[in-house]
Amino acid sequence: MTTPSSPGGEGYRAVHRRSLEDPAAFWSAEARLIHWNSPWEQVCDYSNPPFVKWFPGGTTNLCFNAVDRHLAAWADHPALITISTETNETVTLTFRELYQRVNAMAAVLRAHGVTKGDRVLIYLPNIAEGPVAMLACVRIGAIHSVVFGGFAAPSLATRIDDCQPKLIISADAGMRGGKIISYKPLLDEAIRLAKFPPKCVLLLSRGLDPAMNYVRGRDIDLRVELARHDGAEVPIEWVDATHPSYILYTSGTTGTPKGIVRDTGGSAVALMHTMQTIYPGKAGEPYFCTSDIGWQVGHSYGVYGTLMQGMTSILYEGLPIRPDAGIWWKIVQDYRAVMMFSSPTAIRVLRRQDPAFLKKYDTSSLRYLYLAGEPLDVPTSEWIESALNVPVIDNYWQTETGWPILAGFPGSGKLERKLGSPGLPCAGYDLTLIGDESGPVTEENGERKGVLAIRPPLPPGCFPTLWQDDARFLETYFKERDANGKMVYTTFDWATMDEAGFVTILGRTDDIINVAGHRLGTREIEEALSAHPAVAECAVVGVKDEIKGQAVFACVVIKAGEQPEGEAAKAALIDGLKREVDTRLGAIARPNAIHFLTALPKTRSGKILRRGIRALAEGRDPGDLSTLEDGGALDQVRAAV
Ligand code: PRX
């Protein structure tokens, strides 16, 4: 099918230009890539800026597009392969088998009263039941919210309270590096803490935690239920293009996570557009996405985009270095994967291992390696590109957008790239730079620098709002104006733009840090540390880390009378503080370094001088300190690092 995104050699710049000149014509042509049950009334309803509705009136279904649609041609071809090097289990489901599993799961959901618009929370490891549950939800018009497996109980509780699920689907345990992480105690604790506990929990026993208990009247054995509904067929619920398909929580600058909402029609069209342009794969070809389904990349390219294109999605549970650092290349070889999507951190981890692992396997099936989620440094990019001998395609996006803002476009003519830059703007993104409180947009040697912003309306597939919080959506993302005084969406990322249009991302402008590609709010970590009875005050910043991109660096002021006496007591207190973060947020947020100060460096207006702490922790000059109240505190940071 010819759509504006497959111009045949015209190059992506022309595609991008047309997407902005006539968005309605552009996206209505792209919309032919998916199946519609009934046509839309309007391509884009932008009568209430910055809220936008794509394809209102049109009805479609994500599950139909991802599964049912492929039964005619690909029924006996693998749709989903999940590989666990933790349990040494591999599950392969053909499109027919995936259809059957999804239908059985949908029948179970229906039997427990789940209907269109109800929320279902999924708290599972990266195993086949995850995508099956997601697809079963959207099949019946229910809204899923996947929470990364093993997230700590209080984090899970805030998500339960925000989306108020009718039902939760979970498992006994996940595994990481050979260690069993029991989910059930975390889930029980989260439900105990929640103000809106669900009435029903469907539990999958993987045989990892024989002690898993079932709460009477609430917990149900998922396998028994699935067996009961084996062979069931559940009709597709055709939903309006604007119907929410899922909510995915992401860190904000305050302690409360933001419920990113995804629509149905716009999201399907945008993902299919990217499957032609950025990730050009054919139906039947395998796509290996190393991201967990608990994150946005896992949603877009571990499940929906890949399956809608009719490709085989390969998912993985385990570490990239276990049983050895060749495991991912072995997967590429064994399954003849044509594309792979991973993170810069994972590649940096592999770079530290014996390079012989890369030569041991035949990775010649691979056409492209995609990396996203955090800045990709040039040495890592060059290393993996020459080792695999395929182009590395950096792509920049956010949970909010659901698909890339910047990328390379091997599917649309010649691939244009610039080292260090994730590339050129994707279709529908009208990018600009804006100034912020630290200064205006600057220009040097043809490169403009500022905060990356998008002129609304946001293209299809981007979040239409935050879950039941239009006010926060507006206040958080749309309070900035461009040079002409027009409202823009701010990405909260510093960036430069060169004359050729390449954008380079320099880092966040807000208090969000990025550890191994995972977004963490420094406020959340500060709140967790402050919960420790000995803590009077604390400040958390992200500092450069060679492997993980950034690491958590904490400065803590201990209450008078609680000071640890001696090294052993100090070490015990540090352990206690780390444990506090582990139980509240999960090990991902655990500080690498905790330093005890007698006071935090603050400005005269009482703001913590994070910029200064961060500079010192990274061995840089702390810059302008004219607003600093008391230099002593900063000296203590200097002495500590
Ligand atoms: O700071 C940017 C960084 O990650 C943030 C978004 O994280 P998240 O919502 O988890 O979305 C991940 C989806 C890929 C961005 O605001 N970021 C993401 N990709 C890149 C990046 N920074 C630099 N280069 C990238 N390719």
XYZ file of C-alpha atoms and ligand atoms in Angstrom:
667
model
C 0.000 0.000 0.000
C 1.322 3.449 -0.815
C 0.941 6.013 1.896
C 2.662 9.384 2.290
C 5.210 7.761 4.582
C 6.513 5.408 1.915
C 7.438 7.861 -0.822
C 10.084 5.665 -2.408
C 13.368 7.453 -2.220
C 11.976 10.931 -1.667
C 13.506 10.968 1.780
C 11.958 11.611 5.118
C 12.345 15.362 5.060
C 9.675 15.576 2.370
C 7.422 13.248 4.356
C 7.852 15.416 7.430
C 7.177 18.599 5.503
C 3.939 17.205 4.095
C 2.821 15.969 7.511
C 2.936 19.556 8.769
C 1.579 21.261 5.663
C -1.596 19.190 5.505
C -1.917 16.988 8.587
C -5.452 15.847 7.738
C -4.466 14.606 4.283
C -1.288 13.054 5.603
C -2.784 11.150 8.529
C -5.919 10.066 6.728
C -3.695 8.355 4.159
C -1.589 6.759 6.926
C -4.796 5.588 8.612
C -5.295 3.143 5.744
C -2.542 1.039 7.294
C -4.943 -0.214 9.971
C -8.349 -1.879 9.894
C -11.337 0.305 10.730
C -14.751 -1.108 11.557
C -16.370 2.180 10.608
C -14.823 5.348 9.166
C -14.002 8.448 11.187
C -16.043 11.631 10.937
C -13.052 13.925 11.173
C -9.292 13.313 11.000
C -8.440 15.790 13.704
C -10.722 17.636 16.086
C -8.716 20.512 17.537
C -11.628 22.652 18.672
C -10.440 22.694 22.291
C -6.672 23.364 22.250
C -4.379 21.866 23.360
C -6.675 18.832 23.720
C -6.840 16.951 20.455
C -8.955 14.076 19.212
C -7.664 12.007 16.310
C -10.128 10.184 14.060
C -13.209 10.785 16.266
C -16.244 8.791 15.191
C -14.138 6.044 13.635
C -14.275 2.663 15.330
C -11.494 0.136 15.502
C -9.823 -2.260 17.958
C -6.149 -2.781 18.811
C -6.540 -6.510 19.435
C -8.227 -7.020 16.079
C -5.391 -5.186 14.349
C -2.688 -7.029 16.284
C -4.113 -10.550 16.214
C -7.357 -11.339 14.336
C -6.305 -9.460 11.241
C -3.343 -11.794 10.676
C -5.237 -15.066 11.007
C -5.966 -15.281 7.289
C -2.333 -15.196 6.174
C -0.212 -15.976 9.221
C -2.266 -18.235 11.532
C 0.468 -20.857 11.882
C 3.368 -18.438 12.020
C 4.891 -17.354 15.367
C 3.387 -14.148 16.718
C 4.978 -14.072 20.147
C 8.091 -15.749 21.512
C 8.960 -15.212 25.152
C 12.348 -16.400 26.318
C 13.316 -16.577 29.973
C 16.886 -17.351 30.909
C 15.715 -17.176 34.518
C 13.361 -20.162 34.366
C 14.866 -21.542 31.121
C 11.442 -21.539 29.584
C 10.614 -20.482 26.035
C 7.020 -20.037 24.912
C 6.164 -19.744 21.227
C 2.638 -18.783 20.234
C 1.496 -18.700 16.628
C -1.052 -16.071 15.670
C -3.751 -18.750 16.013
C -2.513 -19.754 19.465
C -2.215 -16.138 20.523
C -5.787 -15.606 19.311
C -6.952 -18.578 21.393
C -5.067 -17.468 24.517
C -6.292 -13.892 24.230
C -9.873 -15.062 23.778
C -9.695 -17.341 26.819
C -8.241 -14.491 28.883
C -10.920 -12.103 27.592
C -13.583 -14.643 28.558
C -12.117 -14.830 32.078
C -12.201 -11.042 32.342
C -15.779 -10.955 31.132
C -16.759 -13.696 33.595
C -15.453 -11.483 36.385
C -17.552 -8.558 35.277
C -14.954 -6.549 33.361
C -16.595 -4.453 30.663
C -15.724 -1.573 28.368
C -13.966 1.265 30.156
C -13.106 -0.762 33.279
C -9.472 -0.654 34.335
C -7.408 -3.814 34.745
C -4.039 -3.581 36.445
C -1.380 -5.982 35.192
C 1.531 -6.686 37.538
C 3.452 -9.451 35.820
C 6.985 -10.364 34.816
C 7.999 -10.259 31.158
C 6.233 -13.486 30.222
C 3.644 -14.397 27.574
C 0.703 -13.828 29.931
C 1.564 -10.090 29.958
C 0.882 -9.377 26.264
C -1.995 -11.890 26.360
C -3.608 -9.963 29.218
C -3.002 -6.600 27.526
C -4.569 -7.791 24.272
C -7.493 -9.413 26.109
C -8.240 -6.071 27.794
C -8.262 -4.017 24.620
C -10.277 -6.758 22.867
C -13.198 -6.040 25.200
C -12.589 -2.301 25.491
C -11.149 -2.523 29.012
C -8.255 -0.197 29.840
C -5.067 -1.880 31.019
C -2.444 -0.410 33.244
C 0.754 -2.424 33.341
C 2.899 -1.783 36.401
C 6.493 -2.963 36.135
C 6.755 -6.276 37.988
C 8.433 -6.020 41.349
C 7.623 -2.313 41.828
C 7.474 -1.679 45.572
C 4.155 -1.865 47.419
C 3.603 1.894 48.053
C 4.293 2.699 44.374
C 1.849 0.017 43.337
C -0.712 1.319 45.841
C -0.636 4.867 44.415
C -1.227 3.425 40.945
C -4.114 1.283 42.197
C -5.711 4.323 43.785
C -5.251 6.480 40.720
C -6.784 4.119 38.155
C -9.007 2.110 40.530
C -8.855 -1.216 38.718
C -11.779 -3.605 38.864
C -9.341 -6.473 38.774
C -5.594 -7.180 39.033
C -3.694 -9.844 37.113
C -0.467 -10.926 38.765
C 1.874 -13.864 39.373
C 3.651 -15.498 42.278
C 7.045 -14.126 41.338
C 9.503 -12.720 38.866
C 13.194 -13.561 38.713
C 16.288 -11.484 38.215
C 19.809 -12.809 38.065
C 18.674 -16.148 39.505
C 16.978 -14.483 42.462
C 13.257 -14.969 42.998
C 11.327 -11.761 43.593
C 8.017 -12.685 45.202
C 5.274 -10.409 43.912
C 2.430 -11.616 46.100
C 3.582 -10.082 49.420
C 4.156 -6.775 47.576
C 0.717 -6.998 46.004
C -0.984 -7.869 49.303
C 0.723 -4.938 50.989
C -0.200 -2.585 48.123
C -3.851 -3.656 48.306
C -3.758 -3.156 52.086
C -2.425 0.386 51.599
C -4.844 1.240 48.770
C -7.984 3.266 49.384
C -9.654 1.623 46.383
C -8.736 -2.060 46.593
C -9.889 -4.259 43.700
C -12.475 -6.944 44.408
C -10.650 -9.616 42.452
C -7.057 -10.728 41.861
C -6.207 -13.332 39.212
C -2.978 -15.090 40.157
C -0.675 -17.062 37.931
C 1.485 -19.567 39.742
C 4.781 -20.076 37.937
C 5.858 -22.526 40.618
C 8.470 -20.058 41.834
C 6.924 -19.269 45.196
C 5.258 -22.319 46.716
C 4.286 -20.175 49.697
C 1.975 -17.990 47.610
C -1.282 -17.569 49.489
C -4.755 -16.953 48.081
C -6.947 -14.498 49.961
C -10.389 -16.092 50.202
C -13.116 -14.369 48.283
C -10.620 -12.201 46.400
C -7.764 -14.211 44.869
C -8.374 -16.675 42.075
C -6.089 -19.166 40.349
C -5.690 -17.819 36.817
C -4.777 -21.174 35.279
C -7.978 -22.807 36.560
C -9.999 -19.923 35.140
C -8.231 -20.069 31.775
C -8.823 -23.825 31.540
C -12.490 -23.239 32.258
C -12.725 -20.792 29.356
C -10.462 -22.689 26.969
C -11.870 -22.515 23.435
C -14.056 -19.494 24.182
C -14.412 -16.831 21.506
C -15.086 -13.322 22.665
C -16.360 -10.873 20.070
C -14.348 -7.738 19.398
C -15.650 -4.613 21.108
C -15.352 -1.934 18.441
C -14.440 1.268 20.228
C -14.205 4.874 19.158
C -10.737 5.924 18.023
C -10.585 8.216 21.060
C -11.387 5.438 23.562
C -8.484 4.968 26.014
C -6.654 1.719 25.373
C -4.310 1.941 28.321
C -2.825 4.003 31.120
C 0.898 3.827 31.793
C 2.322 5.550 34.835
C 5.533 7.519 34.664
C 7.470 9.606 37.149
C 6.663 13.245 37.525
C 8.488 15.964 39.395
C 6.127 15.578 42.321
C 5.756 12.387 44.298
C 2.567 11.348 42.468
C 3.144 9.483 39.218
C 1.426 10.651 36.063
C -1.112 8.393 34.384
C -0.273 8.679 30.700
C -3.394 7.867 28.679
C -3.207 6.309 25.219
C -6.092 6.434 22.772
C -6.937 3.657 20.308
C -7.174 4.851 16.700
C -4.493 7.535 16.677
C -2.114 5.280 18.518
C -2.623 2.390 16.071
C -2.080 4.687 13.087
C 1.049 6.282 14.560
C 2.624 2.923 15.441
C 1.890 1.499 12.002
C 3.366 4.622 10.443
C 6.598 3.982 12.381
C 6.620 0.333 11.306
C 6.981 1.535 7.712
C 9.413 4.371 8.273
C 11.565 3.896 11.376
C 11.292 0.138 11.977
C 10.652 -1.212 8.501
C 9.904 -4.886 8.972
C 7.713 -7.207 6.982
C 4.961 -9.444 8.297
C 6.432 -12.757 9.374
C 9.832 -11.306 10.304
C 11.098 -11.466 13.910
C 11.618 -8.312 15.979
C 13.538 -8.627 19.267
C 12.629 -5.958 21.825
C 14.599 -6.271 25.066
C 12.387 -3.828 26.972
C 10.020 -5.043 29.672
C 6.302 -4.672 28.919
C 6.113 -2.526 32.057
C 7.700 0.349 30.118
C 6.543 2.341 27.116
C 8.976 0.744 24.659
C 7.605 -2.667 25.640
C 4.041 -1.491 24.963
C 4.805 0.086 21.585
C 7.442 -2.245 20.145
C 7.219 -5.362 22.303
C 3.483 -5.731 21.747
C 1.343 -3.372 19.672
C 3.437 -1.978 16.792
C 5.219 -5.253 16.108
C 2.098 -7.409 16.164
C -0.007 -4.959 14.164
C 2.652 -5.188 11.459
C 2.282 -8.999 11.574
C 5.851 -9.438 12.781
C 6.962 -11.961 15.402
C 7.613 -10.236 18.702
C 10.453 -11.709 20.778
C 10.448 -10.786 24.466
C 13.035 -11.647 27.094
C 13.068 -12.205 30.851
C 16.537 -12.123 32.327
C 19.810 -10.231 32.361
C 21.810 -9.489 29.199
C 24.886 -11.139 30.749
C 23.354 -14.355 32.022
C 24.146 -17.177 31.385
C 26.779 -15.118 29.561
C 27.128 -11.890 27.617
C 26.359 -13.674 24.347
C 22.747 -14.513 25.183
C 21.117 -11.697 23.177
C 23.284 -12.404 20.126
C 22.387 -16.074 20.442
C 18.689 -15.098 20.397
C 19.263 -12.995 17.271
C 21.016 -15.964 15.656
C 18.542 -18.656 16.719
C 15.440 -16.717 15.684
C 16.959 -14.797 12.760
C 15.767 -11.473 14.215
C 15.839 -8.681 11.638
C 15.516 -5.812 14.101
C 16.440 -5.346 17.717
C 15.400 -2.612 20.144
C 17.354 -2.039 23.351
C 18.801 0.666 25.585
C 22.194 2.404 25.656
C 22.756 1.139 29.229
C 22.365 -2.482 28.171
C 24.895 -1.980 25.382
C 27.328 -0.268 27.769
C 26.996 -3.255 30.107
C 27.766 -5.625 27.218
C 30.691 -3.490 26.128
C 32.420 -4.274 29.411
C 32.267 -7.995 28.649
C 34.499 -10.123 26.484
C 34.064 -8.952 22.844
C 34.457 -12.584 21.743
C 30.776 -13.107 22.630
C 29.779 -10.917 19.716
C 31.816 -12.975 17.270
C 30.564 -16.287 18.603
C 27.124 -15.951 17.031
C 25.855 -15.293 13.557
C 23.942 -12.021 13.750
C 23.815 -11.507 9.985
C 19.992 -11.564 9.947
C 19.976 -8.237 11.786
C 19.313 -5.127 9.682
C 19.146 -2.425 12.359
C 19.724 -1.926 16.065
C 17.484 0.663 17.741
C 18.445 2.318 21.006
C 16.314 4.705 23.046
C 15.386 5.853 26.509
C 18.463 7.896 27.411
C 21.318 9.696 25.670
C 23.435 7.408 23.499
C 27.106 8.280 23.795
C 29.204 8.213 20.636
C 31.788 5.597 21.758
C 29.057 3.096 22.673
C 27.244 3.752 19.421
C 30.420 3.321 17.353
C 31.465 0.212 19.218
C 28.233 -1.693 18.751
C 27.783 -0.493 15.179
C 31.138 -1.864 14.114
C 30.705 -5.050 16.146
C 27.310 -5.887 14.628
C 27.987 -4.245 11.306
C 24.486 -2.748 11.112
C 23.337 0.868 11.469
C 22.546 1.866 15.037
C 19.437 4.019 15.084
C 19.095 6.252 18.092
C 15.524 7.394 18.677
C 14.272 9.925 21.170
C 10.809 9.915 22.692
C 8.847 9.927 25.924
C 6.193 7.793 27.591
C 3.935 10.769 26.894
C 4.354 10.520 23.112
C 4.278 6.715 22.866
C 6.450 6.743 19.730
C 9.545 8.608 18.545
C 9.830 12.378 18.308
C 13.264 12.110 16.697
C 14.685 9.187 14.769
C 16.387 7.878 11.644
C 14.127 6.621 8.859
C 15.598 3.651 7.001
C 12.150 2.848 5.596
C 11.854 6.162 3.760
C 14.751 6.430 1.405
C 18.319 7.267 2.360
C 19.097 7.008 6.065
C 20.328 10.384 7.311
C 22.243 10.343 10.586
C 24.490 12.522 12.701
C 26.564 10.970 15.469
C 25.418 12.023 18.913
C 21.994 13.066 17.635
C 18.861 10.906 17.680
C 18.099 12.372 14.284
C 15.387 14.371 12.584
C 11.817 15.138 13.669
C 9.239 12.445 13.002
C 6.048 13.103 11.055
C 3.577 15.397 12.734
C 6.064 16.849 15.210
C 6.439 20.599 14.736
C 9.498 21.161 16.903
C 10.830 24.404 18.254
C 13.172 25.568 21.010
C 12.075 27.783 23.861
C 13.852 29.593 26.659
C 13.236 28.882 30.316
C 13.971 30.536 33.639
C 17.678 29.846 33.265
C 17.852 31.780 30.012
C 16.618 32.413 26.459
C 17.312 30.386 23.324
C 20.929 30.927 22.278
C 22.670 30.532 18.961
C 26.291 29.616 18.342
C 27.955 28.379 15.135
C 24.587 27.786 13.510
C 23.401 25.695 16.438
C 20.445 26.870 18.454
C 20.106 25.766 22.043
C 17.038 25.753 24.273
C 14.321 23.571 25.702
C 12.799 21.264 23.108
C 9.108 21.995 22.616
C 6.362 20.822 20.280
C 3.814 23.133 18.684
C 0.404 21.578 19.277
C -1.653 19.741 18.251
C 0.461 16.755 19.231
C 0.415 14.129 16.463
C -1.699 10.957 16.650
C -0.579 8.425 19.251
C 0.614 11.009 21.772
C -1.235 11.163 25.094
C -4.541 13.029 24.845
C -4.437 13.817 28.581
C -3.435 12.457 32.000
C -5.815 9.950 33.540
C -8.714 11.959 34.968
C -6.538 15.001 35.344
C -6.902 17.485 32.503
C -5.762 20.257 34.836
C -2.426 18.598 35.570
C -1.985 17.859 31.856
C -2.322 21.565 31.102
C -0.306 22.835 34.048
C 2.545 20.416 33.579
C 3.056 20.346 29.847
C 1.443 23.406 28.293
C 2.377 26.324 30.499
C 5.245 27.498 28.274
C 4.958 29.831 25.287
C 7.141 30.135 22.199
C 8.741 33.363 20.926
C 5.391 34.356 19.355
C 3.526 33.870 22.600
C 1.880 30.669 21.373
C 1.257 27.738 23.665
C 3.682 24.809 23.280
C 4.177 21.335 24.743
C 7.438 21.200 26.639
C 9.529 18.028 26.638
C 11.611 19.192 29.633
C 14.730 18.279 27.668
C 17.548 20.639 26.778
C 18.493 20.327 23.150
C 20.455 21.841 20.304
C 19.218 22.055 16.728
C 21.668 22.469 13.850
C 21.115 24.049 10.449
C 20.412 20.675 8.845
C 17.615 20.051 11.359
C 19.385 17.467 13.523
C 18.474 17.708 17.178
C 20.801 16.635 19.996
C 19.404 15.986 23.468
C 21.418 17.383 26.360
C 19.393 16.287 29.412
C 16.333 17.146 31.474
C 15.479 20.623 32.680
C 13.375 19.351 35.581
C 13.997 17.090 38.555
C 13.657 13.892 36.586
C 16.671 11.650 36.380
C 17.313 8.746 34.091
C 18.993 5.681 35.574
C 19.634 2.897 33.077
C 16.855 4.272 30.880
C 14.362 4.352 33.732
C 12.723 7.603 34.638
C 12.815 8.521 38.316
C 11.603 11.638 40.047
C 14.158 12.959 42.531
C 11.228 14.047 44.685
C 9.984 10.468 44.972
C 13.390 9.321 46.204
C 13.621 12.248 48.629
C 10.210 11.327 50.015
C 11.345 7.729 50.503
C 14.526 8.796 52.322
C 12.593 11.271 54.450
C 10.394 8.437 55.661
C 13.387 7.142 57.636
C 13.008 8.326 61.247
C 16.577 9.645 61.438
C 16.282 11.957 58.423
C 15.708 15.670 58.910
C 16.172 16.759 55.308
C 17.614 15.428 52.108
C 18.384 16.269 48.496
C 18.715 13.859 45.618
C 20.341 14.558 42.276
C 21.317 12.466 39.276
C 25.035 12.349 38.543
C 26.834 11.031 35.496
C 27.472 7.308 35.542
C 29.599 5.553 32.960
C 27.285 2.572 32.597
C 23.826 3.639 33.713
C 23.896 7.145 32.249
C 22.990 8.602 35.615
C 23.202 7.358 39.190
C 21.288 8.484 42.272
C 23.347 10.743 44.567
C 21.816 11.645 47.914
C 22.742 14.241 50.538
C 21.100 13.632 53.887
C 20.882 15.768 57.006
C 20.395 13.620 60.102
C 18.218 14.789 62.992
C 19.999 16.003 66.111
C 20.381 13.108 68.507
C 20.199 10.518 65.706
C 23.776 10.981 64.481
C 25.519 7.638 63.938
C 28.512 7.122 66.199
C 31.424 5.446 64.439
C 31.869 3.813 61.046
C 29.784 0.711 61.782
C 26.781 2.778 62.872
C 27.180 4.995 59.812
C 27.243 1.989 57.488
C 24.163 0.568 59.204
C 22.334 3.868 58.753
C 23.272 3.991 55.069
C 21.967 0.436 54.694
C 18.755 1.413 56.459
C 18.268 4.396 54.157
C 18.852 2.288 51.051
C 16.371 -0.264 52.369
C 13.802 2.493 52.815
C 14.141 3.401 49.131
C 14.061 -0.278 48.096
C 10.810 -0.968 49.890
C 9.090 2.227 48.831
C 10.247 2.549 45.235
C 12.223 -0.548 44.347
C 15.920 -1.248 43.958
C 16.045 0.748 40.730
C 15.856 3.985 42.727
C 18.435 2.974 45.357
C 21.071 5.716 45.831
C 24.575 4.833 44.737
C 26.026 7.265 47.208
C 24.615 8.736 50.419
C 26.485 11.575 52.076
C 25.731 13.018 55.503
C 25.789 16.824 55.744
C 24.940 19.146 58.592
C 22.927 21.385 56.239
C 21.796 21.345 52.622
C 23.070 23.993 50.217
C 20.118 26.321 49.672
C 19.432 29.586 47.935
C 18.290 32.592 49.929
C 14.740 31.846 48.895
C 15.080 28.390 50.425
C 15.426 26.334 47.237
C 17.877 23.463 47.343
C 20.785 24.173 45.014
C 20.658 20.867 43.144
C 22.601 22.290 40.231
C 25.538 22.996 42.551
C 25.415 19.607 44.258
C 25.305 17.896 40.911
C 28.219 19.873 39.489
C 30.405 19.077 42.491
C 29.417 15.415 42.455
C 30.476 15.274 38.802
C 33.723 17.107 39.536
C 32.636 20.270 37.747
C 32.626 23.922 38.671
C 29.356 24.667 40.526
C 28.921 27.905 38.527
C 27.080 30.982 39.721
C 26.626 30.782 43.498
C 25.370 34.310 44.045
C 22.015 33.109 45.330
C 23.575 30.699 47.831
C 22.586 31.282 51.443
C 25.509 29.533 53.122
C 28.630 28.299 51.363
C 29.485 25.860 54.145
C 26.969 23.287 53.027
C 28.373 23.197 49.519
C 31.892 22.843 50.967
C 30.663 19.751 52.758
C 29.468 18.270 49.443
C 32.846 19.136 47.928
C 34.634 17.381 50.782
C 32.353 14.355 50.598
C 32.848 13.481 46.931
O 15.148 12.804 28.768
C 14.683 12.089 27.653
C 15.186 10.654 27.742
O 14.174 9.933 28.417
C 13.031 10.770 28.666
C 11.774 9.986 28.448
O 11.801 8.817 29.192
P 10.582 7.807 29.162
O 9.324 8.542 29.441
O 10.951 6.676 30.046
O 10.444 7.338 27.662
C 11.218 6.391 27.112
C 10.737 6.109 25.711
C 11.899 5.844 24.785
C 13.179 11.902 27.704
O 12.493 13.071 28.145
N 15.409 10.046 26.415
C 14.631 9.139 25.800
N 15.190 8.750 24.636
C 16.343 9.450 24.500
C 16.480 10.283 25.638
N 17.520 11.124 25.789
C 18.443 11.152 24.804
N 18.390 10.374 23.699
C 17.369 9.505 23.496
N 17.328 8.736 22.421
